[in-house]
PDB file of C-alpha atoms in Angstrom:
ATOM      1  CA  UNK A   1      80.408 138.084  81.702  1.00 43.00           C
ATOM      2  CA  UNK A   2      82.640 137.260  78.902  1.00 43.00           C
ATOM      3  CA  UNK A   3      82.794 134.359  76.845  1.00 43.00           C
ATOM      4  CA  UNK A   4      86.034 132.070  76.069  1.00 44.00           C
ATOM      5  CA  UNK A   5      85.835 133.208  72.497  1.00 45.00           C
ATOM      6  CA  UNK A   6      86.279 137.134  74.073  1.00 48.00           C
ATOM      7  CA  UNK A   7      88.960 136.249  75.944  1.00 47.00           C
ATOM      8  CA  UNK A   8      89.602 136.146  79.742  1.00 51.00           C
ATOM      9  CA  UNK A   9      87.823 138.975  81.880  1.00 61.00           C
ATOM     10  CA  UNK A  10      89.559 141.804  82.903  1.00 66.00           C
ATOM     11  CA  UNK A  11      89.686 142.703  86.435  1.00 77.00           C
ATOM     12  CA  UNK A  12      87.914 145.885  87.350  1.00 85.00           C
ATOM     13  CA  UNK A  13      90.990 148.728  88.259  1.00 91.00           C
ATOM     14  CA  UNK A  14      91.966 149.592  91.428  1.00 93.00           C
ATOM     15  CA  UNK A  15      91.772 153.423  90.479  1.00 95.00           C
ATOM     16  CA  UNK A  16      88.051 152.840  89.354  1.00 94.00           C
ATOM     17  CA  UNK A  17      87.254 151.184  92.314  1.00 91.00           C
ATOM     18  CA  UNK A  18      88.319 154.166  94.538  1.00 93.00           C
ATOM     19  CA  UNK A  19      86.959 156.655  92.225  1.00 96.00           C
ATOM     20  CA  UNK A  20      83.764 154.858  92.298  1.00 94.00           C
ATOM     21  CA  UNK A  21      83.561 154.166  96.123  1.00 93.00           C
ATOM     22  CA  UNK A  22      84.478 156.792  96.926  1.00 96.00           C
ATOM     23  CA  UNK A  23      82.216 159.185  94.767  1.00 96.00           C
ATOM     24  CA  UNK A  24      79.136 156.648  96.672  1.00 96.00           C
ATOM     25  CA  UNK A  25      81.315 157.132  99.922  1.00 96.00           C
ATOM     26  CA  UNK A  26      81.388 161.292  99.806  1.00 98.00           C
ATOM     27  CA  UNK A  27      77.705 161.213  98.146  1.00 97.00           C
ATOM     28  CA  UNK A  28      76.367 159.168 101.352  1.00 97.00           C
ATOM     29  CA  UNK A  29      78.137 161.989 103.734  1.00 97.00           C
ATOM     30  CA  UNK A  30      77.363 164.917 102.161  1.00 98.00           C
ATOM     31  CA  UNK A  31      73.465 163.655 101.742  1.00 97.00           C
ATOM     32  CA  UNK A  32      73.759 162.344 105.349  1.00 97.00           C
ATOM     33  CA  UNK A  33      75.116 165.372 106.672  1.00 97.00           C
ATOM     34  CA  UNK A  34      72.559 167.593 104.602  1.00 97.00           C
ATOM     35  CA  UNK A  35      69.699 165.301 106.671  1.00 97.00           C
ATOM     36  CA  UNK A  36      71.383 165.668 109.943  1.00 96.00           C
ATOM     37  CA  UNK A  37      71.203 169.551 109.689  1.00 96.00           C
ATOM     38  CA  UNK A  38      68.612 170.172 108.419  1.00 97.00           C
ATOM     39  CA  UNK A  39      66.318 167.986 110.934  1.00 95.00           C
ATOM     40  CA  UNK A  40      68.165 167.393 113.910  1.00 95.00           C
ATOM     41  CA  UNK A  41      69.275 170.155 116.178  1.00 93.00           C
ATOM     42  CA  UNK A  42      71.513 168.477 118.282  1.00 93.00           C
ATOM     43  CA  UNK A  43      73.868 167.951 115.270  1.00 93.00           C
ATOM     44  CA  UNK A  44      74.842 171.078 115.394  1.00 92.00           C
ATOM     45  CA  UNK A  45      76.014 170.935 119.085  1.00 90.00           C
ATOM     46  CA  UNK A  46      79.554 172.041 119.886  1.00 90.00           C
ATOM     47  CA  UNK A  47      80.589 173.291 115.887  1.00 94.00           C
ATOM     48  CA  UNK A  48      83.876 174.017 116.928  1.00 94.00           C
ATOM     49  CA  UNK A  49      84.755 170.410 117.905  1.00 93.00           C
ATOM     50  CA  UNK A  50      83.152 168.907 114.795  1.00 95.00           C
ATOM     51  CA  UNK A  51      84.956 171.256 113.052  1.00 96.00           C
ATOM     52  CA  UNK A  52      88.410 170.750 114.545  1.00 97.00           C
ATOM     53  CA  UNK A  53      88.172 166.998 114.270  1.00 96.00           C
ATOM     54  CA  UNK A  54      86.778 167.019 110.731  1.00 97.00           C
ATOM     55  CA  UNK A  55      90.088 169.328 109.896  1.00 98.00           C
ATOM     56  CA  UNK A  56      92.014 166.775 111.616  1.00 98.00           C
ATOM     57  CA  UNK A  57      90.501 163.876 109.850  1.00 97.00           C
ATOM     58  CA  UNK A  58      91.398 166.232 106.587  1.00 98.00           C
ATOM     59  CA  UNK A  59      95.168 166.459 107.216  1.00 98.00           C
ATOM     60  CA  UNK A  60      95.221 162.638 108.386  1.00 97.00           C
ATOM     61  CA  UNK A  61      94.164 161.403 105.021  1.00 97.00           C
ATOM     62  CA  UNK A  62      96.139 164.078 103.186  1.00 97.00           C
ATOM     63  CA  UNK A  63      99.161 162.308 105.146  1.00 97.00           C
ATOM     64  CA  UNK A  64      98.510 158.932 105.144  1.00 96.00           C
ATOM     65  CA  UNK A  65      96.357 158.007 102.207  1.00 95.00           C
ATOM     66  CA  UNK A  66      99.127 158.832  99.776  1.00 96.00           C
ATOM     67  CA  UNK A  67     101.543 157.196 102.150  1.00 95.00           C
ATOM     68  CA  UNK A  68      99.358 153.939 101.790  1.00 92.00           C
ATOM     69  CA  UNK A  69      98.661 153.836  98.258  1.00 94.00           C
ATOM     70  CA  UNK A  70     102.268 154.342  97.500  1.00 95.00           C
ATOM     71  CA  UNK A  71     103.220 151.797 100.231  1.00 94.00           C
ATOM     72  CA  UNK A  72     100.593 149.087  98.675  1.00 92.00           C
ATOM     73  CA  UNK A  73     101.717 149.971  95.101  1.00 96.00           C
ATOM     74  CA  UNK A  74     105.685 149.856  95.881  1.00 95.00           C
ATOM     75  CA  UNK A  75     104.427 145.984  97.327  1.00 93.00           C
ATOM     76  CA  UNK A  76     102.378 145.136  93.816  1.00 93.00           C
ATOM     77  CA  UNK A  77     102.530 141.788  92.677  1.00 91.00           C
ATOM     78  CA  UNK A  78     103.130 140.898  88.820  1.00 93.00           C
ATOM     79  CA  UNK A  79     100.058 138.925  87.939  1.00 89.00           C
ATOM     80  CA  UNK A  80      97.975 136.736  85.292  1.00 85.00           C
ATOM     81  CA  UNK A  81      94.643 138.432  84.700  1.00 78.00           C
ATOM     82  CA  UNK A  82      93.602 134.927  86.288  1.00 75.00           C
ATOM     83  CA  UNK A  83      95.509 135.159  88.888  1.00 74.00           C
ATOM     84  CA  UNK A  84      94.106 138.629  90.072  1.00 75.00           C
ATOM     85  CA  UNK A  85      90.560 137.784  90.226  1.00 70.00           C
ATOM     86  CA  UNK A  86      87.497 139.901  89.360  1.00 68.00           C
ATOM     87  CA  UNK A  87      88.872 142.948  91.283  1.00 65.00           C
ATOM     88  CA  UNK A  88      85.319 143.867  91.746  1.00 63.00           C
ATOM     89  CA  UNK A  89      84.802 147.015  93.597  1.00 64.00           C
ATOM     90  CA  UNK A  90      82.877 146.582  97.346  1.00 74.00           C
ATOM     91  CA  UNK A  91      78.988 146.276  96.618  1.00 83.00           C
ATOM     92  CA  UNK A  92      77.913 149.961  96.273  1.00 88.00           C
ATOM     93  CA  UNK A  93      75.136 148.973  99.054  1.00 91.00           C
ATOM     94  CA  UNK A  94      78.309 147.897 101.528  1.00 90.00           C
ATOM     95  CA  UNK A  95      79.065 151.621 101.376  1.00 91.00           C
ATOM     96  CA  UNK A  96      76.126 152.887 101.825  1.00 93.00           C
ATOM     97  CA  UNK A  97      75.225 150.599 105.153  1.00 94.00           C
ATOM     98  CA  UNK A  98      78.711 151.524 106.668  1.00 93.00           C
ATOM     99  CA  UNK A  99      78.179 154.761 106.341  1.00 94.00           C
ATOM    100  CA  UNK A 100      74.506 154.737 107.602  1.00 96.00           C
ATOM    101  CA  UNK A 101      75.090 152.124 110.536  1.00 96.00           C
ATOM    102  CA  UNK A 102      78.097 154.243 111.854  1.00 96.00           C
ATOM    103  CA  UNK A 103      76.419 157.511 111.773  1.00 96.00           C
ATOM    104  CA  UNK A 104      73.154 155.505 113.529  1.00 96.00           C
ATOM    105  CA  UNK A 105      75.333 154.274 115.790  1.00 97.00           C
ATOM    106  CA  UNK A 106      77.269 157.254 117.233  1.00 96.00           C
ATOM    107  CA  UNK A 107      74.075 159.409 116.919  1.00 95.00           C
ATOM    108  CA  UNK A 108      72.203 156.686 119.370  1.00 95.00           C
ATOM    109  CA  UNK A 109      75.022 156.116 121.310  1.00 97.00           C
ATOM    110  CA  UNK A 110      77.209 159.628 121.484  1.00 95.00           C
ATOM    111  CA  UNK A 111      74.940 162.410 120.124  1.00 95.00           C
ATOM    112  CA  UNK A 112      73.942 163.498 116.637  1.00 96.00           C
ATOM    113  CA  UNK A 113      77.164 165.854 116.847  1.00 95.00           C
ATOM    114  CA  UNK A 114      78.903 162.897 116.289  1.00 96.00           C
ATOM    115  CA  UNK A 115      76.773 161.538 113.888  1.00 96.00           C
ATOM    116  CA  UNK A 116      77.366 164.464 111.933  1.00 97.00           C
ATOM    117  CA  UNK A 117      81.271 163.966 112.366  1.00 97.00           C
ATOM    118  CA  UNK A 118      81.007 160.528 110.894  1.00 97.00           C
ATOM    119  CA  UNK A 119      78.496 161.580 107.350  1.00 97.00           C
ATOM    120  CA  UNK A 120      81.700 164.736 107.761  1.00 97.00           C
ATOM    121  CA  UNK A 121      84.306 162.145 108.027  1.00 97.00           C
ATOM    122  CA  UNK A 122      82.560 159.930 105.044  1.00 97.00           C
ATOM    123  CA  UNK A 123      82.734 162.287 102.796  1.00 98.00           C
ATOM    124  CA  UNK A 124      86.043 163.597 103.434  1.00 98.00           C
ATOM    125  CA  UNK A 125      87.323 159.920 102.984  1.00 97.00           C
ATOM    126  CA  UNK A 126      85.186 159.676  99.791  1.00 97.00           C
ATOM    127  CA  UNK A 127      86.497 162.790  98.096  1.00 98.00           C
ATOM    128  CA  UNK A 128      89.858 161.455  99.205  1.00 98.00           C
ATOM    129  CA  UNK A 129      89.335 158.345  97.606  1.00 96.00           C
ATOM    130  CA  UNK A 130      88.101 159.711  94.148  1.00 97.00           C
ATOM    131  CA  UNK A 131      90.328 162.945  93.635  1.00 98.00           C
ATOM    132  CA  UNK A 132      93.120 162.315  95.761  1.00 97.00           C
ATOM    133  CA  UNK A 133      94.515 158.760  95.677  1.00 97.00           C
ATOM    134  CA  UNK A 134      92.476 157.292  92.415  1.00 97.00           C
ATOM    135  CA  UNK A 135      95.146 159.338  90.476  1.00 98.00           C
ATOM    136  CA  UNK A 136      97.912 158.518  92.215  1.00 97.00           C
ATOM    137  CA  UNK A 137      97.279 155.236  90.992  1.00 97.00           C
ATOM    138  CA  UNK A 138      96.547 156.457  87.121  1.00 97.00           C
ATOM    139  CA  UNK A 139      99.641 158.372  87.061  1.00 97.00           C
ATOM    140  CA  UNK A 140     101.602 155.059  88.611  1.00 97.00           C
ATOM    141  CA  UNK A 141     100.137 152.818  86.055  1.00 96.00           C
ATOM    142  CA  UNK A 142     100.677 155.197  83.127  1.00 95.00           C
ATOM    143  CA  UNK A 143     104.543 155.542  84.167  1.00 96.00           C
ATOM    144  CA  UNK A 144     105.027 151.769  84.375  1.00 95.00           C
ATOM    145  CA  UNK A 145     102.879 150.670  81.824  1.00 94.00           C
ATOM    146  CA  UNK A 146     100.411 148.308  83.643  1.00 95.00           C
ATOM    147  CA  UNK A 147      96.820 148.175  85.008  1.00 94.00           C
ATOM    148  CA  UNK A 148      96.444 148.208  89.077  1.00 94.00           C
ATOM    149  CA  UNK A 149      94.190 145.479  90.565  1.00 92.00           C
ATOM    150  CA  UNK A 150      93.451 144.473  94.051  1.00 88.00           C
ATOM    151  CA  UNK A 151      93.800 141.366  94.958  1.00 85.00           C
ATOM    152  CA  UNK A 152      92.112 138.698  96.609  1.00 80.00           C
ATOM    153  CA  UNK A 153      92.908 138.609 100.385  1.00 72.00           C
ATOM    154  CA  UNK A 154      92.989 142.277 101.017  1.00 66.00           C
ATOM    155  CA  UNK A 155      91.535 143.172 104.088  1.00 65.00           C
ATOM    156  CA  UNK A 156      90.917 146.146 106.282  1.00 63.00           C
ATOM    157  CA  UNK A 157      93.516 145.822 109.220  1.00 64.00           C
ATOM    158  CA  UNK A 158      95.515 143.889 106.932  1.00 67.00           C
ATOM    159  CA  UNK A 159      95.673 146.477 104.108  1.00 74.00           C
ATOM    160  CA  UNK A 160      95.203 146.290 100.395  1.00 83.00           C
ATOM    161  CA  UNK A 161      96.782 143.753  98.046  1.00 85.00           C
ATOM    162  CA  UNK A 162      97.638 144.785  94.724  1.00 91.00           C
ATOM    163  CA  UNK A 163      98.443 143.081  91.354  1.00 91.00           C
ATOM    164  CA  UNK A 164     100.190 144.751  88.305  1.00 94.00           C
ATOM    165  CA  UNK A 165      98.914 143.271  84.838  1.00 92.00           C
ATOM    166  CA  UNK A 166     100.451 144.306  81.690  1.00 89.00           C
ATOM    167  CA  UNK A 167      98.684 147.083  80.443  1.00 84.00           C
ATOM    168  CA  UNK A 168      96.602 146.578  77.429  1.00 80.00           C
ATOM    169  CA  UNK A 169      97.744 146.989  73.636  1.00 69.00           C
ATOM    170  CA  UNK A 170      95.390 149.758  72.110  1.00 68.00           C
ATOM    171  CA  UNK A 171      93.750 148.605  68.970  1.00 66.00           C
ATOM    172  CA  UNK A 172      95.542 149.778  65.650  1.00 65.00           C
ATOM    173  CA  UNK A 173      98.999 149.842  67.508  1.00 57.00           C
TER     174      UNK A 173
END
């Protein structure tokens, strides 16, 4: 926490967000896939539908997450660094109990096969998030100069709110 005499607090980035949740995202996948074949048999049911719908989950977020991000930055709000919030990324351990609850939940409910689909489909999204869009939004801030936060009121079936704050002076400039 920062004091008055440091100044106001700078919102976490939106890019480090992704990057981080989604490095936790993938990590969670690939770890809960890893369990999932190693001690359950029936995750390996019917490979060539996990397969095909992991490819297709592939290709949908190589379509439509840069369509998003560029959507949600083309809509960024000029802000006050008070104005934006913390921009705090999603408690790491939010991640992780998505991520475990789903795959619990369609391996109860729908078979381990699809268990393994959703730690496949985790990690796909996590990679996606941290090598895929996270730069997208470093390149868009270094061409126009400001820092990317999200905003308060961003929501999942709602979409992601972002702020644009004037990019920081470096020292000695």
């Amino acid at each position: 926490m920062s004091s008055a005499a440091e100044g106001p607090a700078v919102p976490a980035r939106y890019r480090d967000r992704l990057r981080i949740e989604g490095l936790v995202l993938a990590a969670c996948g690939l770890l809960g896939s890893a369990v999932l074949l190693a001690a359950v048999d029936e995750a390996t049911e019917v490979p060539g539908s996990t397969i095909g719908q992991l490819a297709l989950v592939a290709v949908l977020i190589a379509v439509f997450g840069p369509r998003l991000v560029r959507g949600w930055l083309a809509r960024a709000e000029p802000v006050r660094s008070a104005e934006a919030g913390s921009g705090e990324p999603t408690p790491l351990a939010h991640v992780v109990a998505v991520a475990a609850v789903l795959t619990a939940a369609f391996g109860l409910l729908v078979g381990w096969d699809a268990g393994l689909r959703i730690t496949g489909g985790c990690a796909l999204v996590g990679l996606a998030q941290a090598f895929l869009l996270a730069p997208r939004v470093a390149r868009y801030e270094s061409a126009r100069g400001v820092v990317v936060v999200r905003l308060p009121g961003s929501r999942l079936g709602r979409g992601t709110r972002l702020g644009e704050l004037p990019a920081p002076v470096p020292p000695g400039t």
